[in-house]
Coordinates of C-alpha atoms (C1' of nucleotides) in Angstrom, one line a residue:
Chain G
M27 CA -85.6 201.7 130.1
H28 CA -84.9 198.4 129.3
S29 CA -85.5 199.0 125.8
G30 CA -84.2 196.8 123.6
G31 CA -82.6 193.9 125.7
V32 CA -82.0 192.0 122.3
A33 CA -79.4 190.9 121.0
S34 CA -76.2 190.6 123.2
R35 CA -74.9 187.6 122.4
S36 CA -71.7 187.5 124.3
A37 CA -68.3 186.9 122.6
D38 CA -66.7 183.9 123.0
Q39 CA -69.5 181.6 122.9
R40 CA -67.8 178.9 120.9
D41 CA -66.5 177.4 124.0
V42 CA -69.8 176.2 126.1
R43 CA -68.6 173.3 127.3
E44 CA -65.4 174.6 128.2
S45 CA -64.0 173.0 131.4
R46 CA -63.2 176.2 133.7
R47 CA -66.2 178.1 132.9
D48 CA -65.5 182.0 132.1
P49 CA -65.7 183.9 135.0
R50 CA -68.0 186.2 133.5
E51 CA -71.6 185.4 132.9
S52 CA -74.7 187.0 133.0
R53 CA -75.8 186.2 136.4
N54 CA -78.8 188.9 136.9
G55 CA -80.8 189.3 133.8
N56 CA -78.9 192.0 132.7
P57 CA -76.5 191.8 129.6
P58 CA -72.9 189.9 129.8
L59 CA -70.7 192.2 129.7
D60 CA -67.3 191.8 127.6
A61 CA -63.7 192.6 128.8
V62 CA -63.8 195.9 126.7
S63 CA -66.6 197.1 129.2
L64 CA -65.4 195.6 132.0
A65 CA -62.1 197.7 131.5
I66 CA -63.8 200.8 131.0
I67 CA -65.4 200.3 134.1
E68 CA -62.5 199.5 136.0
Q69 CA -61.0 203.0 135.1
L70 CA -64.3 204.7 136.0
Q71 CA -64.2 203.0 139.5
E72 CA -60.3 204.3 139.8
D73 CA -61.6 207.8 138.6
G74 CA -65.4 208.4 137.6
R75 CA -64.3 211.7 136.0
R76 CA -61.3 210.7 133.7
P77 CA -61.7 211.7 130.4
Y78 CA -63.1 209.2 127.8
A79 CA -59.7 209.6 125.4
A80 CA -57.7 209.0 128.3
I81 CA -59.8 206.0 128.9
G82 CA -59.5 204.9 125.6
K83 CA -56.2 205.0 125.1
A84 CA -56.0 202.4 128.1
V85 CA -58.5 200.1 126.6
G86 CA -57.5 200.4 123.2
L87 CA -60.8 202.1 121.5
S88 CA -61.4 205.7 120.2
E89 CA -63.2 208.4 122.5
A90 CA -66.5 208.2 120.8
A91 CA -66.4 204.4 121.1
V92 CA -65.7 205.1 125.3
R93 CA -68.6 207.7 125.1
Q94 CA -71.1 205.5 123.7
R95 CA -70.3 202.3 125.5
V96 CA -70.1 204.4 128.8
Q97 CA -73.8 206.3 128.0
K98 CA -75.2 202.7 127.6
L99 CA -73.7 201.6 130.7
L100 CA -75.4 204.4 132.5
D101 CA -78.8 203.8 130.6
Q102 CA -78.8 200.2 131.3
G103 CA -78.4 200.5 134.9
V104 CA -75.1 198.5 134.8
M105 CA -73.4 201.4 136.4
Q106 CA -73.5 204.6 137.8
I107 CA -70.8 207.4 138.3
V108 CA -71.6 209.4 141.6
A109 CA -69.6 211.0 144.6
V110 CA -69.5 208.6 147.7
T111 CA -69.1 209.7 151.5
D112 CA -69.2 208.6 154.8
P113 CA -72.5 209.9 156.0
L114 CA -70.9 209.9 159.3
T115 CA -67.9 212.2 158.2
V116 CA -70.5 214.5 156.3
G117 CA -72.1 215.3 159.6
F118 CA -75.9 214.4 160.7
R119 CA -77.7 211.3 160.2
R120 CA -77.6 208.2 162.3
Q121 CA -76.9 204.9 160.0
A122 CA -77.6 201.0 160.8
M123 CA -77.7 197.7 159.2
V124 CA -80.7 195.8 159.9
G125 CA -81.0 192.0 159.0
I126 CA -84.5 190.9 158.6
T127 CA -85.9 187.3 158.5
V128 CA -89.2 186.8 156.5
E129 CA -92.0 184.7 157.0
G130 CA -93.4 184.5 153.1
D131 CA -91.4 185.9 149.6
A132 CA -88.7 187.4 151.2
E133 CA -88.1 189.1 147.6
E134 CA -91.5 191.1 148.2
V135 CA -90.2 192.2 151.9
A136 CA -86.5 193.6 149.9
D137 CA -88.9 195.5 147.6
A138 CA -90.8 196.9 149.9
L139 CA -87.6 198.2 151.4
T140 CA -86.1 199.4 148.2
D141 CA -89.3 202.0 148.3
M142 CA -88.4 203.7 151.2
P143 CA -86.0 206.6 151.0
E144 CA -84.1 206.1 154.2
V145 CA -83.3 202.6 152.7
E146 CA -79.7 203.1 151.4
Y147 CA -78.8 199.1 150.5
V148 CA -81.1 196.4 149.9
V149 CA -79.4 192.4 149.8
M150 CA -81.1 189.2 149.7
T151 CA -78.9 186.9 151.0
A152 CA -78.4 183.2 152.7
G153 CA -78.1 182.6 156.3
S154 CA -80.2 183.6 159.6
F155 CA -80.4 186.5 157.8
D156 CA -83.3 186.9 154.3
V157 CA -82.9 190.5 153.7
L158 CA -80.2 192.6 154.9
A159 CA -80.9 196.7 154.8
E160 CA -79.0 199.4 155.6
I161 CA -80.6 202.6 156.4
V162 CA -79.8 206.2 156.8
C163 CA -81.7 208.7 159.3
E164 CA -82.0 212.3 160.2
D165 CA -81.0 210.8 163.9
D166 CA -82.3 208.3 166.5
D167 CA -86.0 208.9 166.6
H168 CA -86.0 208.5 163.0
L169 CA -84.2 205.3 162.8
L170 CA -86.5 204.0 165.4
E171 CA -89.6 205.1 163.3
V172 CA -87.8 203.2 160.2
I173 CA -87.1 200.3 162.1
N174 CA -90.2 199.5 164.1
K175 CA -93.1 201.4 162.6
R176 CA -92.1 200.6 158.9
I177 CA -90.1 197.7 158.7
R178 CA -91.6 195.8 161.3
A179 CA -95.0 196.9 160.1
L180 CA -94.3 194.7 156.9
P181 CA -96.4 191.5 157.2
S182 CA -94.0 189.0 155.9
V183 CA -91.5 190.3 158.2
R184 CA -90.9 187.7 161.1
S185 CA -88.1 190.0 162.7
T186 CA -85.4 192.0 162.7
E187 CA -82.1 192.7 164.3
S188 CA -80.2 196.3 164.1
F189 CA -76.9 197.3 164.2
V190 CA -76.1 200.9 164.6
Y191 CA -73.2 202.2 162.8
L192 CA -70.2 203.3 165.2
K193 CA -67.4 204.5 162.4
L194 CA -67.2 203.3 159.0
K195 CA -63.5 202.3 158.4
K196 CA -63.8 201.2 154.8
Q197 CA -65.4 201.8 151.6
T198 CA -63.6 200.9 148.6
Y199 CA -65.0 200.3 144.6
M200 CA -61.8 199.3 143.3
W201 CA -62.8 195.8 142.8
G202 CA -61.2 194.3 139.7
T203 CA -58.3 196.6 140.0
R204 CA -55.9 194.7 142.4
Chain F
M2 CA -53.7 211.7 153.8
H3 CA -55.2 213.8 156.4
S4 CA -52.3 216.0 156.2
G5 CA -54.0 219.8 156.5
G6 CA -57.2 219.4 158.1
V7 CA -57.0 222.9 159.3
A8 CA -59.2 226.1 159.1
S9 CA -62.3 225.1 157.6
R10 CA -64.2 228.0 158.8
S11 CA -67.9 228.0 158.0
A12 CA -69.4 230.6 156.5
D13 CA -72.9 231.5 158.1
Q14 CA -71.3 232.4 161.6
R15 CA -73.3 234.9 162.3
D16 CA -76.1 232.8 163.9
V17 CA -74.6 230.3 166.0
R18 CA -76.9 230.8 168.9
E19 CA -79.7 229.8 166.3
S20 CA -83.0 227.9 167.6
R21 CA -83.0 225.2 165.6
R22 CA -79.3 223.5 165.0
D23 CA -77.7 223.3 162.1
P24 CA -78.2 220.0 161.2
R25 CA -74.5 219.1 160.3
E26 CA -71.8 218.8 162.8
S27 CA -68.6 216.9 162.8
R28 CA -69.1 213.5 164.0
N29 CA -65.6 211.9 163.0
G30 CA -62.7 213.3 163.6
N31 CA -63.0 215.2 160.1
P32 CA -63.6 219.1 159.1
P33 CA -67.1 219.6 159.5
L34 CA -68.6 220.9 156.2
D35 CA -70.5 223.8 155.4
A36 CA -74.3 223.9 153.4
V37 CA -72.3 225.2 150.0
S38 CA -69.7 221.7 150.3
L39 CA -73.0 219.8 151.3
A40 CA -75.0 221.0 148.5
I41 CA -72.0 220.4 145.7
I42 CA -71.6 217.0 147.4
E43 CA -75.4 216.4 146.6
Q44 CA -75.0 217.7 143.0
L45 CA -72.4 215.1 142.3
Q46 CA -74.4 212.5 143.8
E47 CA -77.0 212.9 141.4
D48 CA -74.1 213.3 138.5
G49 CA -70.4 212.3 139.2
R50 CA -69.5 214.0 135.9
R51 CA -71.6 217.3 136.0
P52 CA -70.0 220.1 135.0
Y53 CA -68.3 222.6 137.7
A54 CA -70.2 225.5 135.9
A55 CA -73.2 223.7 135.8
I56 CA -72.8 223.1 140.1
G57 CA -71.9 226.5 140.6
K58 CA -75.1 227.8 139.2
A59 CA -76.9 225.1 141.6
V60 CA -75.5 226.1 144.6
G61 CA -74.1 229.6 144.1
L62 CA -70.8 229.4 143.4
S63 CA -68.3 230.4 140.6
E64 CA -67.2 227.8 138.4
A65 CA -63.8 228.0 139.6
A66 CA -64.6 228.0 143.6
V67 CA -66.4 224.7 142.9
R68 CA -63.3 223.4 141.2
Q69 CA -61.3 224.3 144.1
R70 CA -63.6 223.1 146.6
V71 CA -64.3 219.8 144.8
Q72 CA -60.5 219.2 144.5
K73 CA -60.5 219.9 147.9
L74 CA -63.0 217.4 149.2
L75 CA -61.5 214.9 147.1
D76 CA -57.9 215.0 148.3
Q77 CA -59.0 215.3 151.8
G78 CA -60.6 212.1 151.3
V79 CA -64.3 213.7 152.5
M80 CA -65.5 212.4 149.0
Q81 CA -64.9 210.1 146.3
I82 CA -66.3 210.3 142.4
V83 CA -66.6 206.6 141.4
A84 CA -68.4 204.4 139.1
V85 CA -70.3 202.2 141.1
T86 CA -71.8 198.5 140.1
D87 CA -73.4 195.2 141.1
P88 CA -70.3 192.8 140.7
L89 CA -73.0 190.0 140.8
T90 CA -74.8 191.9 137.8
V91 CA -71.3 192.5 136.4
G92 CA -70.4 188.7 136.1
F93 CA -68.2 187.0 138.3
R94 CA -67.3 187.1 142.2
R95 CA -69.1 185.8 145.0
Q96 CA -70.1 188.2 147.8
A97 CA -71.1 188.2 151.6
M98 CA -71.6 190.2 154.4
V99 CA -69.6 188.7 157.5
G100 CA -70.6 189.4 160.9
I101 CA -67.5 189.2 163.5
T102 CA -67.5 189.5 167.0
V103 CA -64.7 190.4 168.9
E104 CA -62.8 189.5 172.0
G105 CA -60.6 192.8 172.5
D106 CA -60.2 195.6 170.8
A107 CA -62.8 195.9 167.9
E108 CA -60.8 198.7 165.9
E109 CA -57.8 196.5 165.6
V110 CA -59.5 193.7 164.0
A111 CA -61.4 196.3 161.8
D112 CA -58.1 197.6 160.7
A113 CA -56.7 194.4 159.6
L114 CA -60.0 193.7 157.7
T115 CA -59.2 196.8 156.1
D116 CA -55.6 195.9 154.7
M117 CA -57.6 192.8 153.2
P118 CA -58.3 193.5 149.3
E119 CA -61.4 191.2 149.2
V120 CA -62.6 193.3 151.6
E121 CA -64.8 196.5 150.3
Y122 CA -66.5 197.9 153.4
V123 CA -65.8 197.3 157.0
V124 CA -67.8 198.9 159.6
M125 CA -68.0 199.0 163.2
T126 CA -71.2 198.1 165.0
A127 CA -72.9 198.3 168.1
G128 CA -75.4 194.9 168.3
S129 CA -74.5 191.4 168.4
F130 CA -71.8 191.9 166.0
D131 CA -68.8 194.5 166.8
V132 CA -67.8 195.0 163.2
L133 CA -69.3 194.1 160.0
A134 CA -67.1 193.5 156.7
E135 CA -68.5 192.9 152.7
I136 CA -66.7 190.5 150.9
V137 CA -66.1 190.3 147.2
C138 CA -64.6 187.2 145.9
E139 CA -63.5 185.2 143.0
D140 CA -65.8 182.3 144.2
D141 CA -66.6 180.1 146.5
D142 CA -63.2 178.3 147.4
H143 CA -61.7 182.3 147.3
L144 CA -64.5 183.5 149.7
L145 CA -64.4 180.4 152.1
E146 CA -60.5 181.2 152.0
V147 CA -60.9 184.4 153.3
I148 CA -63.7 183.8 155.9
N149 CA -62.0 180.5 157.3
K150 CA -58.5 181.0 157.1
R151 CA -58.0 185.1 156.9
I152 CA -60.7 186.5 159.0
R153 CA -61.0 183.9 161.5
A154 CA -57.3 183.3 161.9
L155 CA -57.0 187.2 163.7
P156 CA -56.1 186.6 167.0
S157 CA -59.5 188.7 168.3
V158 CA -62.0 187.5 166.4
R159 CA -64.3 185.4 168.7
S160 CA -66.8 184.1 166.0
T161 CA -68.3 185.0 162.7
E162 CA -71.5 184.6 160.7
S163 CA -71.9 184.6 157.1
F164 CA -74.4 186.0 154.8
V165 CA -73.8 185.1 151.0
Y166 CA -75.4 187.8 148.5
L167 CA -78.1 186.2 146.6
K168 CA -79.5 189.5 145.0
L169 CA -78.7 192.9 145.5
K170 CA -82.0 194.7 145.1
K171 CA -81.0 198.5 145.6
Q172 CA -78.3 200.8 146.0
T173 CA -78.4 204.4 146.4
Y174 CA -75.9 207.3 147.0
M175 CA -78.7 210.2 147.4
W176 CA -79.0 210.7 151.0
G177 CA -79.6 214.6 151.5
T178 CA -81.6 214.8 148.4
R179 CA -84.8 213.1 148.8
Chain T
dG1 C1' -74.3 185.1 97.7
dA2 C1' -77.1 189.7 97.1
dG3 C1' -78.6 192.3 100.0
dC4 C1' -80.6 194.6 104.2
dC5 C1' -80.4 195.5 108.8
dG6 C1' -78.7 196.7 113.4
dA7 C1' -74.7 198.0 116.1
dT8 C1' -70.5 199.6 116.7
dC9 C1' -66.4 201.6 115.6
dT10 C1' -63.5 205.5 113.6
dA11 C1' -63.1 210.1 112.0
dC12 C1' -63.9 215.2 112.6
dG13 C1' -65.8 219.9 113.9
dG14 C1' -67.8 222.9 116.7
dA15 C1' -69.5 224.1 121.0
dA16 C1' -68.8 223.3 125.9
dT17 C1' -65.5 222.2 129.9
dC18 C1' -61.4 222.2 131.9
dC19 C1' -57.2 224.3 134.7
dG20 C1' -53.9 227.4 135.7
dC21 C1' -53.1 232.1 136.4
dA22 C1' -53.6 237.0 138.4
dA23 C1' -55.6 240.6 140.5
dG24 C1' -58.7 242.4 143.5
dT25 C1' -62.0 242.1 147.5
dA26 C1' -63.6 240.5 152.2
dT27 C1' -63.2 238.3 156.4
dC28 C1' -61.2 236.7 160.3
dA29 C1' -57.1 235.7 163.9
dG30 C1' -52.9 237.4 166.5
Chain X
dC21 C1' -52.0 246.5 160.8
dT22 C1' -50.5 242.4 158.6
dG23 C1' -51.1 238.0 157.0
dA24 C1' -53.6 234.1 155.7
dT25 C1' -57.8 232.1 153.7
dA26 C1' -61.3 231.8 150.6
dC27 C1' -64.3 234.0 146.8
dT28 C1' -64.7 236.2 142.5
dT29 C1' -63.9 237.9 138.1
dG30 C1' -61.3 237.5 134.0
dC31 C1' -58.4 235.2 130.4
dG32 C1' -56.7 232.4 126.9
dG33 C1' -55.2 227.5 125.3
dA34 C1' -55.5 223.0 126.0
dT35 C1' -58.6 219.4 126.3
dT36 C1' -63.0 217.1 126.8
dC37 C1' -67.4 216.8 125.2
dC38 C1' -70.7 215.7 121.9
dG39 C1' -73.7 215.4 118.0
dT40 C1' -73.1 213.3 113.7
dA41 C1' -71.5 211.2 109.2
dG42 C1' -69.3 207.4 106.9
dA43 C1' -67.1 202.8 107.3
dT44 C1' -67.6 197.8 109.0
dC45 C1' -68.9 193.4 110.9
dG46 C1' -72.2 189.7 111.7
dG47 C1' -76.8 188.1 111.1
dC48 C1' -80.5 187.4 108.4
dT49 C1' -83.7 186.8 104.8
dC50 C1' -84.3 185.4 100.7

DNA sequence: GAGCCGATCTACGGAATCCGCAAGTATCAG
DNA sequence: CTGATACTTGCGGATTCCGTAGATCGGCTC
């Protein structure tokens, strides 16, 4: 992936010195998305199976154009269309959020966590934790093993604190549409 | 929602006294899912737009049966098919995880958080926080307002601690498929 | 400006999918 | 036995998907 990465001139470049900065800017390394792609994403956040034609009607594009843009967004990893559930509801598994403080490079710890299959979610943060990781496990033994044997075994990890999930109350993907 | 919740007889009932316990059990209040629905969900976790016929072939069901099951899972709120992105990558918005300690009933605080549109994710936990909430905001001012004015204003909230997101490293929905 | 190139959109047609419906079967609860 | 539930098979029409060809636009070089 990341074949091209070229071009990608954002629209509306004339106001570089604009007072109120445009809310959408590249913040990662990724492509700055234009308003149309944003609108497409919003459509798919409401319903991941919505037909391309319906999306096109909503955002003012042809069906084929929507299809191409969606495909590109998926290929670039900007978005993914998936089924999401609450693992606890689904049945098995123990979940926990683990806050981690790091001695050296926090990013390399985050990368190590990323490689673990039990880790669903990794984010680097500012605050009393350097990294937050969400873990999904089979049972308590498995959870214990991941936290104590694998995460704490990482060289740069100074300390960890765990928050075992008791009940998921909300899970939305509707930002941009409210 | 939560209208019916009836019936939901699982298949393969003959081995109730099986030695190794079935990994799937009702843990919430929700319907215990059978192995077939689990398999369907796994398929849709890989690709939320996969055709029903392909799913049927994978899980050993007819196209119509898959369609009916998926519809039911969606209606019951067990699963949702959506586009997910990294808001930071998409451009605008400030994100943070907020850990909250509660004096009285933690669940009512969680419910109050659930009603806030800026709150994407709410989970009740065991540990030094009673509730974790993920917040997505327009900018720092907005974030500050939500945390200081709205969350801390809740009567039972004893204290909060915020972790502003710097970089999202991983975001998966592939549990069950590894 | 002429000309080329890459990216993106529209247009179009055939294949595949979606979706409702009906009939027939099997299982389980009462 | 009766009713309820769930699955299968089959069907047909509307819809959607998907590849491709052609048009358009902006930037680039010369």
